[in-house]
JSON list of C-alpha atoms in Angstrom, two decimals:
[
{"chain": "D", "resi": 1, "resn": "UNK", "atom": "CA", "xyz": [93.58, 108.66, 97.20]},
{"chain": "D", "resi": 2, "resn": "UNK", "atom": "CA", "xyz": [92.54, 105.15, 98.03]},
{"chain": "D", "resi": 3, "resn": "UNK", "atom": "CA", "xyz": [94.44, 102.23, 96.57]},
{"chain": "D", "resi": 4, "resn": "UNK", "atom": "CA", "xyz": [91.58, 101.40, 94.21]},
{"chain": "D", "resi": 5, "resn": "UNK", "atom": "CA", "xyz": [91.86, 104.74, 92.42]},
{"chain": "D", "resi": 6, "resn": "UNK", "atom": "CA", "xyz": [93.25, 103.16, 89.23]},
{"chain": "D", "resi": 7, "resn": "UNK", "atom": "CA", "xyz": [90.44, 100.57, 89.16]},
{"chain": "D", "resi": 8, "resn": "UNK", "atom": "CA", "xyz": [87.83, 103.26, 89.84]},
{"chain": "D", "resi": 9, "resn": "UNK", "atom": "CA", "xyz": [89.21, 105.42, 87.05]},
{"chain": "D", "resi": 10, "resn": "UNK", "atom": "CA", "xyz": [89.32, 102.54, 84.55]},
{"chain": "D", "resi": 11, "resn": "UNK", "atom": "CA", "xyz": [85.69, 101.68, 85.37]},
{"chain": "D", "resi": 12, "resn": "UNK", "atom": "CA", "xyz": [84.72, 105.32, 84.87]},
{"chain": "D", "resi": 13, "resn": "UNK", "atom": "CA", "xyz": [86.65, 105.43, 81.58]},
{"chain": "D", "resi": 14, "resn": "UNK", "atom": "CA", "xyz": [84.72, 102.46, 80.19]},
{"chain": "D", "resi": 15, "resn": "UNK", "atom": "CA", "xyz": [81.43, 103.80, 81.58]},
{"chain": "D", "resi": 16, "resn": "UNK", "atom": "CA", "xyz": [82.07, 107.13, 79.85]},
{"chain": "D", "resi": 17, "resn": "UNK", "atom": "CA", "xyz": [82.63, 105.34, 76.54]},
{"chain": "D", "resi": 18, "resn": "UNK", "atom": "CA", "xyz": [79.47, 103.29, 76.98]},
{"chain": "D", "resi": 19, "resn": "UNK", "atom": "CA", "xyz": [77.22, 106.08, 78.28]},
{"chain": "D", "resi": 20, "resn": "UNK", "atom": "CA", "xyz": [78.14, 108.76, 75.75]},
{"chain": "D", "resi": 21, "resn": "UNK", "atom": "CA", "xyz": [77.50, 107.10, 72.39]},
{"chain": "D", "resi": 22, "resn": "UNK", "atom": "CA", "xyz": [78.58, 110.15, 70.39]},
{"chain": "D", "resi": 23, "resn": "UNK", "atom": "CA", "xyz": [82.05, 110.36, 71.92]},
{"chain": "D", "resi": 24, "resn": "UNK", "atom": "CA", "xyz": [82.39, 106.57, 71.91]},
{"chain": "D", "resi": 25, "resn": "UNK", "atom": "CA", "xyz": [81.47, 106.40, 68.23]},
{"chain": "D", "resi": 26, "resn": "UNK", "atom": "CA", "xyz": [83.87, 109.23, 67.46]},
{"chain": "D", "resi": 27, "resn": "UNK", "atom": "CA", "xyz": [86.75, 107.42, 69.17]},
{"chain": "D", "resi": 28, "resn": "UNK", "atom": "CA", "xyz": [85.86, 104.05, 67.59]},
{"chain": "D", "resi": 29, "resn": "UNK", "atom": "CA", "xyz": [85.63, 105.55, 64.10]},
{"chain": "D", "resi": 30, "resn": "UNK", "atom": "CA", "xyz": [88.95, 107.36, 64.53]},
{"chain": "D", "resi": 31, "resn": "UNK", "atom": "CA", "xyz": [90.56, 104.08, 65.65]},
{"chain": "D", "resi": 32, "resn": "UNK", "atom": "CA", "xyz": [89.16, 102.13, 62.73]},
{"chain": "D", "resi": 33, "resn": "UNK", "atom": "CA", "xyz": [90.33, 104.79, 60.27]},
{"chain": "D", "resi": 34, "resn": "UNK", "atom": "CA", "xyz": [93.72, 105.24, 62.01]},
{"chain": "D", "resi": 35, "resn": "UNK", "atom": "CA", "xyz": [92.93, 108.96, 62.11]},
{"chain": "D", "resi": 36, "resn": "UNK", "atom": "CA", "xyz": [95.34, 109.74, 64.92]},
{"chain": "D", "resi": 37, "resn": "UNK", "atom": "CA", "xyz": [94.63, 113.48, 65.24]},
{"chain": "D", "resi": 38, "resn": "UNK", "atom": "CA", "xyz": [90.92, 112.72, 65.69]},
{"chain": "D", "resi": 39, "resn": "UNK", "atom": "CA", "xyz": [91.76, 109.76, 67.97]},
{"chain": "D", "resi": 40, "resn": "UNK", "atom": "CA", "xyz": [93.76, 112.06, 70.26]},
{"chain": "D", "resi": 41, "resn": "UNK", "atom": "CA", "xyz": [91.07, 114.74, 70.28]},
{"chain": "D", "resi": 42, "resn": "UNK", "atom": "CA", "xyz": [88.29, 112.25, 71.06]},
{"chain": "D", "resi": 43, "resn": "UNK", "atom": "CA", "xyz": [90.43, 110.44, 73.64]},
{"chain": "D", "resi": 44, "resn": "UNK", "atom": "CA", "xyz": [91.19, 113.73, 75.41]},
{"chain": "D", "resi": 45, "resn": "UNK", "atom": "CA", "xyz": [87.45, 114.33, 75.76]},
{"chain": "D", "resi": 46, "resn": "UNK", "atom": "CA", "xyz": [86.86, 110.82, 77.12]},
{"chain": "D", "resi": 47, "resn": "UNK", "atom": "CA", "xyz": [89.74, 111.04, 79.62]},
{"chain": "D", "resi": 48, "resn": "UNK", "atom": "CA", "xyz": [88.58, 114.46, 80.87]},
{"chain": "D", "resi": 49, "resn": "UNK", "atom": "CA", "xyz": [84.98, 113.24, 81.19]},
{"chain": "D", "resi": 50, "resn": "UNK", "atom": "CA", "xyz": [86.13, 110.16, 83.11]},
{"chain": "D", "resi": 51, "resn": "UNK", "atom": "CA", "xyz": [87.89, 112.36, 85.67]},
{"chain": "D", "resi": 52, "resn": "UNK", "atom": "CA", "xyz": [84.86, 114.68, 85.75]},
{"chain": "D", "resi": 53, "resn": "UNK", "atom": "CA", "xyz": [82.75, 111.61, 86.52]},
{"chain": "D", "resi": 54, "resn": "UNK", "atom": "CA", "xyz": [84.91, 111.07, 89.61]},
{"chain": "D", "resi": 55, "resn": "UNK", "atom": "CA", "xyz": [84.48, 114.73, 90.61]},
{"chain": "D", "resi": 56, "resn": "UNK", "atom": "CA", "xyz": [88.05, 115.68, 89.71]},
{"chain": "D", "resi": 57, "resn": "UNK", "atom": "CA", "xyz": [88.75, 118.94, 87.89]},
{"chain": "D", "resi": 58, "resn": "UNK", "atom": "CA", "xyz": [91.19, 118.64, 85.00]},
{"chain": "D", "resi": 59, "resn": "UNK", "atom": "CA", "xyz": [93.51, 120.60, 82.76]},
{"chain": "D", "resi": 60, "resn": "UNK", "atom": "CA", "xyz": [93.87, 119.52, 79.13]},
{"chain": "D", "resi": 61, "resn": "UNK", "atom": "CA", "xyz": [93.85, 120.97, 75.64]},
{"chain": "D", "resi": 62, "resn": "UNK", "atom": "CA", "xyz": [90.44, 122.61, 75.30]},
{"chain": "D", "resi": 63, "resn": "UNK", "atom": "CA", "xyz": [89.76, 122.18, 79.03]},
{"chain": "D", "resi": 64, "resn": "UNK", "atom": "CA", "xyz": [91.12, 125.00, 81.18]},
{"chain": "D", "resi": 65, "resn": "UNK", "atom": "CA", "xyz": [91.90, 124.20, 84.80]},
{"chain": "D", "resi": 66, "resn": "UNK", "atom": "CA", "xyz": [89.63, 125.81, 87.38]},
{"chain": "D", "resi": 67, "resn": "UNK", "atom": "CA", "xyz": [91.39, 125.00, 90.66]},
{"chain": "D", "resi": 68, "resn": "UNK", "atom": "CA", "xyz": [94.98, 126.25, 90.37]},
{"chain": "D", "resi": 69, "resn": "UNK", "atom": "CA", "xyz": [95.75, 129.96, 90.76]},
{"chain": "D", "resi": 70, "resn": "UNK", "atom": "CA", "xyz": [97.17, 130.11, 87.22]},
{"chain": "D", "resi": 71, "resn": "UNK", "atom": "CA", "xyz": [94.40, 129.04, 84.84]},
{"chain": "D", "resi": 72, "resn": "UNK", "atom": "CA", "xyz": [95.64, 127.22, 81.75]},
{"chain": "D", "resi": 73, "resn": "UNK", "atom": "CA", "xyz": [95.00, 124.11, 79.70]},
{"chain": "D", "resi": 74, "resn": "UNK", "atom": "CA", "xyz": [98.25, 122.18, 80.25]},
{"chain": "D", "resi": 75, "resn": "UNK", "atom": "CA", "xyz": [100.80, 122.10, 83.06]},
{"chain": "D", "resi": 76, "resn": "UNK", "atom": "CA", "xyz": [104.34, 120.73, 82.94]},
{"chain": "D", "resi": 77, "resn": "UNK", "atom": "CA", "xyz": [103.81, 119.72, 79.32]},
{"chain": "D", "resi": 78, "resn": "UNK", "atom": "CA", "xyz": [101.43, 116.91, 80.39]},
{"chain": "D", "resi": 79, "resn": "UNK", "atom": "CA", "xyz": [98.42, 116.28, 78.13]},
{"chain": "D", "resi": 80, "resn": "UNK", "atom": "CA", "xyz": [95.95, 115.86, 81.01]},
{"chain": "D", "resi": 81, "resn": "UNK", "atom": "CA", "xyz": [96.20, 116.52, 84.73]},
{"chain": "D", "resi": 82, "resn": "UNK", "atom": "CA", "xyz": [93.51, 115.84, 87.31]},
{"chain": "D", "resi": 83, "resn": "UNK", "atom": "CA", "xyz": [93.34, 117.50, 90.71]},
{"chain": "D", "resi": 84, "resn": "UNK", "atom": "CA", "xyz": [91.72, 116.68, 94.05]},
{"chain": "D", "resi": 85, "resn": "UNK", "atom": "CA", "xyz": [88.05, 117.60, 94.20]},
{"chain": "D", "resi": 86, "resn": "UNK", "atom": "CA", "xyz": [87.03, 120.65, 96.21]},
{"chain": "D", "resi": 87, "resn": "UNK", "atom": "CA", "xyz": [90.58, 121.86, 96.75]},
{"chain": "D", "resi": 88, "resn": "UNK", "atom": "CA", "xyz": [92.07, 125.03, 95.34]},
{"chain": "D", "resi": 89, "resn": "UNK", "atom": "CA", "xyz": [95.54, 126.57, 95.39]},
{"chain": "D", "resi": 90, "resn": "UNK", "atom": "CA", "xyz": [98.82, 125.02, 94.36]},
{"chain": "D", "resi": 91, "resn": "UNK", "atom": "CA", "xyz": [97.96, 121.36, 94.84]},
{"chain": "D", "resi": 92, "resn": "UNK", "atom": "CA", "xyz": [99.82, 118.38, 93.49]},
{"chain": "D", "resi": 93, "resn": "UNK", "atom": "CA", "xyz": [97.88, 116.59, 90.77]},
{"chain": "D", "resi": 94, "resn": "UNK", "atom": "CA", "xyz": [96.31, 113.24, 91.64]},
{"chain": "D", "resi": 95, "resn": "UNK", "atom": "CA", "xyz": [96.75, 111.99, 88.08]},
{"chain": "D", "resi": 96, "resn": "UNK", "atom": "CA", "xyz": [98.71, 112.77, 84.91]},
{"chain": "D", "resi": 97, "resn": "UNK", "atom": "CA", "xyz": [98.09, 111.41, 81.43]},
{"chain": "D", "resi": 98, "resn": "UNK", "atom": "CA", "xyz": [99.97, 111.41, 78.18]},
{"chain": "D", "resi": 99, "resn": "UNK", "atom": "CA", "xyz": [98.03, 110.67, 74.99]},
{"chain": "D", "resi": 100, "resn": "UNK", "atom": "CA", "xyz": [100.74, 109.71, 72.51]},
{"chain": "D", "resi": 101, "resn": "UNK", "atom": "CA", "xyz": [99.60, 109.08, 68.95]},
{"chain": "D", "resi": 102, "resn": "UNK", "atom": "CA", "xyz": [103.06, 108.85, 67.32]},
{"chain": "D", "resi": 103, "resn": "UNK", "atom": "CA", "xyz": [104.10, 105.58, 65.68]},
{"chain": "D", "resi": 104, "resn": "UNK", "atom": "CA", "xyz": [107.57, 105.95, 67.21]},
{"chain": "D", "resi": 105, "resn": "UNK", "atom": "CA", "xyz": [108.25, 103.69, 70.18]},
{"chain": "D", "resi": 106, "resn": "UNK", "atom": "CA", "xyz": [110.72, 106.31, 71.44]},
{"chain": "D", "resi": 107, "resn": "UNK", "atom": "CA", "xyz": [107.92, 108.91, 71.60]},
{"chain": "D", "resi": 108, "resn": "UNK", "atom": "CA", "xyz": [105.86, 106.52, 73.72]},
{"chain": "D", "resi": 109, "resn": "UNK", "atom": "CA", "xyz": [108.92, 105.89, 75.91]},
{"chain": "D", "resi": 110, "resn": "UNK", "atom": "CA", "xyz": [109.31, 109.65, 76.35]},
{"chain": "D", "resi": 111, "resn": "UNK", "atom": "CA", "xyz": [105.65, 109.92, 77.37]},
{"chain": "D", "resi": 112, "resn": "UNK", "atom": "CA", "xyz": [106.14, 107.17, 79.96]},
{"chain": "D", "resi": 113, "resn": "UNK", "atom": "CA", "xyz": [109.27, 108.87, 81.28]},
{"chain": "D", "resi": 114, "resn": "UNK", "atom": "CA", "xyz": [107.35, 112.18, 81.53]},
{"chain": "D", "resi": 115, "resn": "UNK", "atom": "CA", "xyz": [104.58, 110.74, 83.68]},
{"chain": "D", "resi": 116, "resn": "UNK", "atom": "CA", "xyz": [107.05, 108.85, 85.87]},
{"chain": "D", "resi": 117, "resn": "UNK", "atom": "CA", "xyz": [108.65, 112.21, 86.71]},
{"chain": "D", "resi": 118, "resn": "UNK", "atom": "CA", "xyz": [105.44, 113.46, 88.37]},
{"chain": "D", "resi": 119, "resn": "UNK", "atom": "CA", "xyz": [104.45, 112.78, 91.97]},
{"chain": "D", "resi": 120, "resn": "UNK", "atom": "CA", "xyz": [100.83, 111.61, 91.86]},
{"chain": "D", "resi": 121, "resn": "UNK", "atom": "CA", "xyz": [98.55, 108.66, 92.53]},
{"chain": "D", "resi": 122, "resn": "UNK", "atom": "CA", "xyz": [97.85, 107.67, 88.93]},
{"chain": "D", "resi": 123, "resn": "UNK", "atom": "CA", "xyz": [100.02, 107.91, 85.81]},
{"chain": "D", "resi": 124, "resn": "UNK", "atom": "CA", "xyz": [98.43, 106.97, 82.49]},
{"chain": "D", "resi": 125, "resn": "UNK", "atom": "CA", "xyz": [100.06, 106.64, 79.09]},
{"chain": "D", "resi": 126, "resn": "UNK", "atom": "CA", "xyz": [97.79, 106.04, 76.13]},
{"chain": "D", "resi": 127, "resn": "UNK", "atom": "CA", "xyz": [99.29, 105.11, 72.79]},
{"chain": "D", "resi": 128, "resn": "UNK", "atom": "CA", "xyz": [97.97, 103.73, 69.52]},
{"chain": "D", "resi": 129, "resn": "UNK", "atom": "CA", "xyz": [99.03, 100.79, 67.41]},
{"chain": "D", "resi": 130, "resn": "UNK", "atom": "CA", "xyz": [96.81, 99.66, 64.51]},
{"chain": "D", "resi": 131, "resn": "UNK", "atom": "CA", "xyz": [97.05, 95.96, 65.39]},
{"chain": "D", "resi": 132, "resn": "UNK", "atom": "CA", "xyz": [96.37, 94.72, 68.95]},
{"chain": "D", "resi": 133, "resn": "UNK", "atom": "CA", "xyz": [99.27, 92.25, 68.67]},
{"chain": "D", "resi": 134, "resn": "UNK", "atom": "CA", "xyz": [101.72, 95.18, 68.56]},
{"chain": "D", "resi": 135, "resn": "UNK", "atom": "CA", "xyz": [100.90, 96.07, 72.17]},
{"chain": "D", "resi": 136, "resn": "UNK", "atom": "CA", "xyz": [102.77, 93.24, 73.89]},
{"chain": "D", "resi": 137, "resn": "UNK", "atom": "CA", "xyz": [106.23, 93.84, 72.38]},
{"chain": "D", "resi": 138, "resn": "UNK", "atom": "CA", "xyz": [105.86, 97.60, 72.88]},
{"chain": "D", "resi": 139, "resn": "UNK", "atom": "CA", "xyz": [104.99, 97.29, 76.56]},
{"chain": "D", "resi": 140, "resn": "UNK", "atom": "CA", "xyz": [107.76, 94.73, 77.20]},
{"chain": "D", "resi": 141, "resn": "UNK", "atom": "CA", "xyz": [110.22, 97.11, 75.55]},
{"chain": "D", "resi": 142, "resn": "UNK", "atom": "CA", "xyz": [108.92, 100.07, 77.62]},
{"chain": "D", "resi": 143, "resn": "UNK", "atom": "CA", "xyz": [109.52, 98.06, 80.78]},
{"chain": "D", "resi": 144, "resn": "UNK", "atom": "CA", "xyz": [113.09, 97.28, 79.77]},
{"chain": "D", "resi": 145, "resn": "UNK", "atom": "CA", "xyz": [114.07, 100.64, 78.30]},
{"chain": "D", "resi": 146, "resn": "UNK", "atom": "CA", "xyz": [112.30, 103.14, 80.56]},
{"chain": "D", "resi": 147, "resn": "UNK", "atom": "CA", "xyz": [111.51, 101.38, 83.83]},
{"chain": "D", "resi": 148, "resn": "UNK", "atom": "CA", "xyz": [114.69, 99.31, 83.60]},
{"chain": "D", "resi": 149, "resn": "UNK", "atom": "CA", "xyz": [116.75, 102.51, 83.50]},
{"chain": "D", "resi": 150, "resn": "UNK", "atom": "CA", "xyz": [115.46, 103.55, 86.94]},
{"chain": "D", "resi": 151, "resn": "UNK", "atom": "CA", "xyz": [117.49, 102.66, 90.00]},
{"chain": "D", "resi": 152, "resn": "UNK", "atom": "CA", "xyz": [115.68, 99.91, 91.91]},
{"chain": "D", "resi": 153, "resn": "UNK", "atom": "CA", "xyz": [115.32, 102.19, 94.91]},
{"chain": "D", "resi": 154, "resn": "UNK", "atom": "CA", "xyz": [113.57, 104.85, 92.79]},
{"chain": "D", "resi": 155, "resn": "UNK", "atom": "CA", "xyz": [111.33, 102.31, 91.09]},
{"chain": "D", "resi": 156, "resn": "UNK", "atom": "CA", "xyz": [110.17, 100.66, 94.31]},
{"chain": "D", "resi": 157, "resn": "UNK", "atom": "CA", "xyz": [109.59, 104.09, 95.88]},
{"chain": "D", "resi": 158, "resn": "UNK", "atom": "CA", "xyz": [107.12, 105.13, 93.17]},
{"chain": "D", "resi": 159, "resn": "UNK", "atom": "CA", "xyz": [103.80, 105.97, 94.77]},
{"chain": "D", "resi": 160, "resn": "UNK", "atom": "CA", "xyz": [100.51, 105.29, 93.06]},
{"chain": "D", "resi": 161, "resn": "UNK", "atom": "CA", "xyz": [99.92, 103.31, 89.90]},
{"chain": "D", "resi": 162, "resn": "UNK", "atom": "CA", "xyz": [101.44, 103.56, 86.44]},
{"chain": "D", "resi": 163, "resn": "UNK", "atom": "CA", "xyz": [99.28, 102.26, 83.61]},
{"chain": "D", "resi": 164, "resn": "UNK", "atom": "CA", "xyz": [99.99, 101.90, 79.89]},
{"chain": "D", "resi": 165, "resn": "UNK", "atom": "CA", "xyz": [96.93, 101.61, 77.63]},
{"chain": "D", "resi": 166, "resn": "UNK", "atom": "CA", "xyz": [97.42, 100.61, 74.01]},
{"chain": "D", "resi": 167, "resn": "UNK", "atom": "CA", "xyz": [94.54, 101.59, 71.78]},
{"chain": "D", "resi": 168, "resn": "UNK", "atom": "CA", "xyz": [94.11, 99.68, 68.54]},
{"chain": "D", "resi": 169, "resn": "UNK", "atom": "CA", "xyz": [91.90, 99.06, 65.57]},
{"chain": "D", "resi": 170, "resn": "UNK", "atom": "CA", "xyz": [89.90, 95.97, 66.45]},
{"chain": "D", "resi": 171, "resn": "UNK", "atom": "CA", "xyz": [86.58, 94.36, 65.56]},
{"chain": "D", "resi": 172, "resn": "UNK", "atom": "CA", "xyz": [83.91, 97.09, 65.54]},
{"chain": "D", "resi": 173, "resn": "UNK", "atom": "CA", "xyz": [81.52, 94.99, 67.61]},
{"chain": "D", "resi": 174, "resn": "UNK", "atom": "CA", "xyz": [84.00, 94.70, 70.50]},
{"chain": "D", "resi": 175, "resn": "UNK", "atom": "CA", "xyz": [84.22, 98.43, 71.18]},
{"chain": "D", "resi": 176, "resn": "UNK", "atom": "CA", "xyz": [85.34, 99.62, 73.68]},
{"chain": "D", "resi": 177, "resn": "UNK", "atom": "CA", "xyz": [86.69, 96.40, 75.23]},
{"chain": "D", "resi": 178, "resn": "UNK", "atom": "CA", "xyz": [88.63, 95.08, 72.25]},
{"chain": "D", "resi": 179, "resn": "UNK", "atom": "CA", "xyz": [90.09, 98.47, 71.40]},
{"chain": "D", "resi": 180, "resn": "UNK", "atom": "CA", "xyz": [92.12, 98.96, 74.60]},
{"chain": "D", "resi": 181, "resn": "UNK", "atom": "CA", "xyz": [94.73, 96.67, 76.12]},
{"chain": "D", "resi": 182, "resn": "UNK", "atom": "CA", "xyz": [95.83, 97.68, 79.62]},
{"chain": "D", "resi": 183, "resn": "UNK", "atom": "CA", "xyz": [99.04, 97.03, 81.55]},
{"chain": "D", "resi": 184, "resn": "UNK", "atom": "CA", "xyz": [99.95, 98.08, 85.09]},
{"chain": "D", "resi": 185, "resn": "UNK", "atom": "CA", "xyz": [103.51, 98.51, 86.34]},
{"chain": "D", "resi": 186, "resn": "UNK", "atom": "CA", "xyz": [104.59, 96.17, 89.10]},
{"chain": "D", "resi": 187, "resn": "UNK", "atom": "CA", "xyz": [107.13, 98.32, 90.94]},
{"chain": "D", "resi": 188, "resn": "UNK", "atom": "CA", "xyz": [108.65, 95.27, 92.64]},
{"chain": "D", "resi": 189, "resn": "UNK", "atom": "CA", "xyz": [109.56, 93.46, 89.42]},
{"chain": "D", "resi": 190, "resn": "UNK", "atom": "CA", "xyz": [109.83, 96.48, 87.13]},
{"chain": "D", "resi": 191, "resn": "UNK", "atom": "CA", "xyz": [107.55, 94.76, 84.61]},
{"chain": "D", "resi": 192, "resn": "UNK", "atom": "CA", "xyz": [104.16, 95.70, 83.24]},
{"chain": "D", "resi": 193, "resn": "UNK", "atom": "CA", "xyz": [101.45, 93.16, 83.94]},
{"chain": "D", "resi": 194, "resn": "UNK", "atom": "CA", "xyz": [98.46, 92.75, 81.66]},
{"chain": "D", "resi": 195, "resn": "UNK", "atom": "CA", "xyz": [95.11, 93.57, 83.24]},
{"chain": "D", "resi": 196, "resn": "UNK", "atom": "CA", "xyz": [91.96, 91.73, 82.18]},
{"chain": "D", "resi": 197, "resn": "UNK", "atom": "CA", "xyz": [89.63, 93.41, 79.71]},
{"chain": "D", "resi": 198, "resn": "UNK", "atom": "CA", "xyz": [86.75, 95.33, 81.22]}
]
């Protein structure tokens, strides 16, 4: 995958939310109501559609994989996996995603640890906090507790990009931009750096 894969995927994610009003409204309404089961279900659909928009087959709950010899909805306990287009057989995934709706910071840390254990070009962790201001301390803590536990040699050897996206309940007229705050791991410093809003 090219180095701009993370940027391409994020653009496709926002385009999917904008182009499909029904799924965008469903996700926005779930965020505003803090209905986390519905938020996760809607977010799964958006994430899968974003990968589909890039021509990448996926495996996720309700979305059976079509390219691996063993057809199932989840692999390795990951919520979403995306695979190279037009390739079949036992291929490594190009992306893994965890969609964590628990209020526990430790559950989010576990989700980050899970995706860091997979060799791929893009690792995404989505989580939800009702207030946007809760994102910064969470992401700083994830950098210290999860990334900080890695040996420097392992951290700097990570291939691809690792992104944490904190969904929140924001002003309804800012959807989808105000509802998602995005951080990307800098493997040199071991810190997550905030990316500008779409």
